Amino acid sequence: QVQLVESGGGLVQAGGSLRLSCAASGRTFSRYTMAWFRQAPGKEREFVGSIRWSSGNTDYADSVKGRFTISRDNALNTVYLQMNSLEPEDTAVYYCAADTAFFGSMRYANLYDYWGQGTQVTVSS
């Protein structure tokens, strides 16, 4: 069973930084696409960014490009989301996701088979 566990969420002031972690277990993830999504109350789950485990190629939503960075640690089987210049609009529950598939775009939540439980990020003004 694939298990993803997010951590690192919390409360931060606007302009601050936070790093989220997604620890993956259960399989080798070398062929996976890993992604971060977020969801605010009453809103749809939104793509944040993704990374191909093997190549390190990344993709980011326009709303976070230049502020957020996805990286991975092969030894720890962990994916990170470094969030800088945080804004109140970034407030949401952040979810880690994984899938073995790769299509032309991996920006859609329904493409992912495995999900973490989420970690709350709150950005105050």
Coordinates of C-alpha atoms in Angstrom, one line a residue:
Q1 CA 0.0 0.0 0.0
V2 CA 1.3 3.4 -0.9
Q3 CA 1.1 5.9 1.9
L4 CA 1.8 9.6 1.7
V5 CA 2.1 11.7 4.8
E6 CA 2.3 15.5 4.7
S7 CA 3.8 17.7 7.4
G8 CA 5.1 21.2 7.9
G9 CA 2.0 23.2 7.7
G10 CA 1.3 26.0 10.1
L11 CA 0.5 29.7 10.6
V12 CA 2.8 32.2 8.9
Q13 CA 2.5 36.0 8.2
A14 CA 2.2 37.3 4.7
G15 CA 5.6 37.5 3.0
G16 CA 6.9 34.6 5.0
S17 CA 8.1 31.1 4.1
L18 CA 7.1 27.6 4.9
R19 CA 8.3 24.2 3.7
L20 CA 6.0 21.2 3.4
S21 CA 7.1 17.7 3.3
C22 CA 5.5 14.6 1.8
A23 CA 7.0 11.3 3.1
A24 CA 6.2 8.4 0.7
S25 CA 6.3 4.8 1.6
G26 CA 5.2 1.4 0.3
R27 CA 6.8 1.4 -3.2
T28 CA 9.7 2.7 -5.2
F29 CA 8.6 6.1 -6.6
S30 CA 11.2 6.4 -9.4
R31 CA 8.5 6.2 -12.1
Y32 CA 6.0 8.4 -10.4
T33 CA 4.7 11.8 -10.8
M34 CA 4.4 13.6 -7.5
A35 CA 2.2 16.6 -7.0
W36 CA 0.9 19.1 -4.6
F37 CA -2.7 20.3 -4.6
R38 CA -4.5 22.7 -2.3
Q39 CA -8.1 23.2 -1.3
A40 CA -9.6 26.1 0.5
P41 CA -13.1 25.8 2.2
G42 CA -15.8 25.9 -0.4
K43 CA -13.4 25.8 -3.3
E44 CA -12.3 23.1 -5.7
R45 CA -9.0 21.3 -5.2
E46 CA -6.4 23.3 -7.1
F47 CA -3.2 22.2 -8.7
V48 CA -0.1 23.7 -7.2
G49 CA 2.8 21.9 -8.8
S50 CA 4.3 18.5 -9.8
I51 CA 7.6 16.8 -10.2
R52 CA 8.6 13.7 -12.2
W53 CA 10.6 11.6 -9.7
S54 CA 13.1 10.2 -12.2
S55 CA 13.9 13.4 -14.2
G56 CA 13.2 16.1 -11.7
N57 CA 11.1 18.0 -14.3
T58 CA 8.7 20.3 -12.6
D59 CA 5.4 22.0 -13.5
Y60 CA 3.8 24.9 -11.6
A61 CA 0.6 26.7 -11.5
D62 CA 0.8 30.3 -12.7
S63 CA -0.4 31.4 -9.3
V64 CA 2.7 30.0 -7.5
K65 CA 5.4 30.1 -10.2
G66 CA 8.4 32.0 -9.0
R67 CA 7.3 31.7 -5.3
F68 CA 7.0 27.9 -4.7
T69 CA 9.6 25.2 -5.5
I70 CA 9.1 21.5 -5.5
S71 CA 12.1 19.2 -4.9
R72 CA 12.7 15.6 -3.9
D73 CA 15.1 13.6 -1.7
N74 CA 15.7 10.1 -3.2
A75 CA 17.3 8.7 0.0
L76 CA 14.4 9.9 2.2
N77 CA 11.6 9.2 -0.4
T78 CA 10.3 12.6 0.4
V79 CA 9.0 15.5 -1.8
Y80 CA 9.1 19.0 -0.5
L81 CA 7.2 22.2 -1.3
Q82 CA 9.2 25.3 -0.5
M83 CA 6.8 28.2 -0.3
N84 CA 8.1 31.7 -0.3
S85 CA 6.5 35.1 -0.4
L86 CA 3.3 33.6 1.0
E87 CA 0.0 35.5 0.6
P88 CA -3.3 35.2 2.4
E89 CA -4.7 33.7 -0.8
D90 CA -2.3 30.7 -0.3
T91 CA -4.3 29.7 2.8
A92 CA -5.6 26.1 2.2
V93 CA -5.2 22.5 3.1
Y94 CA -2.2 21.2 1.1
Y95 CA -2.3 17.7 -0.2
C96 CA 0.5 15.5 -1.6
A97 CA -0.5 13.1 -4.5
A98 CA 1.3 10.4 -6.5
D99 CA 0.6 8.4 -9.6
T100 CA 2.6 6.2 -12.0
A101 CA 1.0 7.6 -15.1
F102 CA 2.2 10.5 -17.1
F103 CA 0.1 12.3 -19.6
G104 CA 0.5 15.6 -21.5
S105 CA -0.7 17.3 -18.4
M106 CA -0.7 16.1 -14.8
R107 CA -2.6 19.1 -13.4
Y108 CA -5.8 17.3 -12.7
A109 CA -6.6 15.8 -9.4
N110 CA -8.5 12.9 -10.8
L111 CA -5.3 11.6 -12.5
Y112 CA -3.8 10.7 -9.1
D113 CA -4.3 7.4 -7.4
Y114 CA -2.6 8.1 -4.0
W115 CA -3.2 11.0 -1.6
G116 CA -2.0 12.2 1.7
Q117 CA -4.3 13.5 4.4
G118 CA -3.4 17.1 4.0
T119 CA -1.7 19.7 6.1
Q120 CA -3.2 23.1 6.9
V121 CA -1.4 26.3 5.8
T122 CA -2.7 29.6 7.1
V123 CA -1.2 32.9 5.9
S124 CA -2.2 36.0 7.9
S125 CA -2.2 39.5 6.5

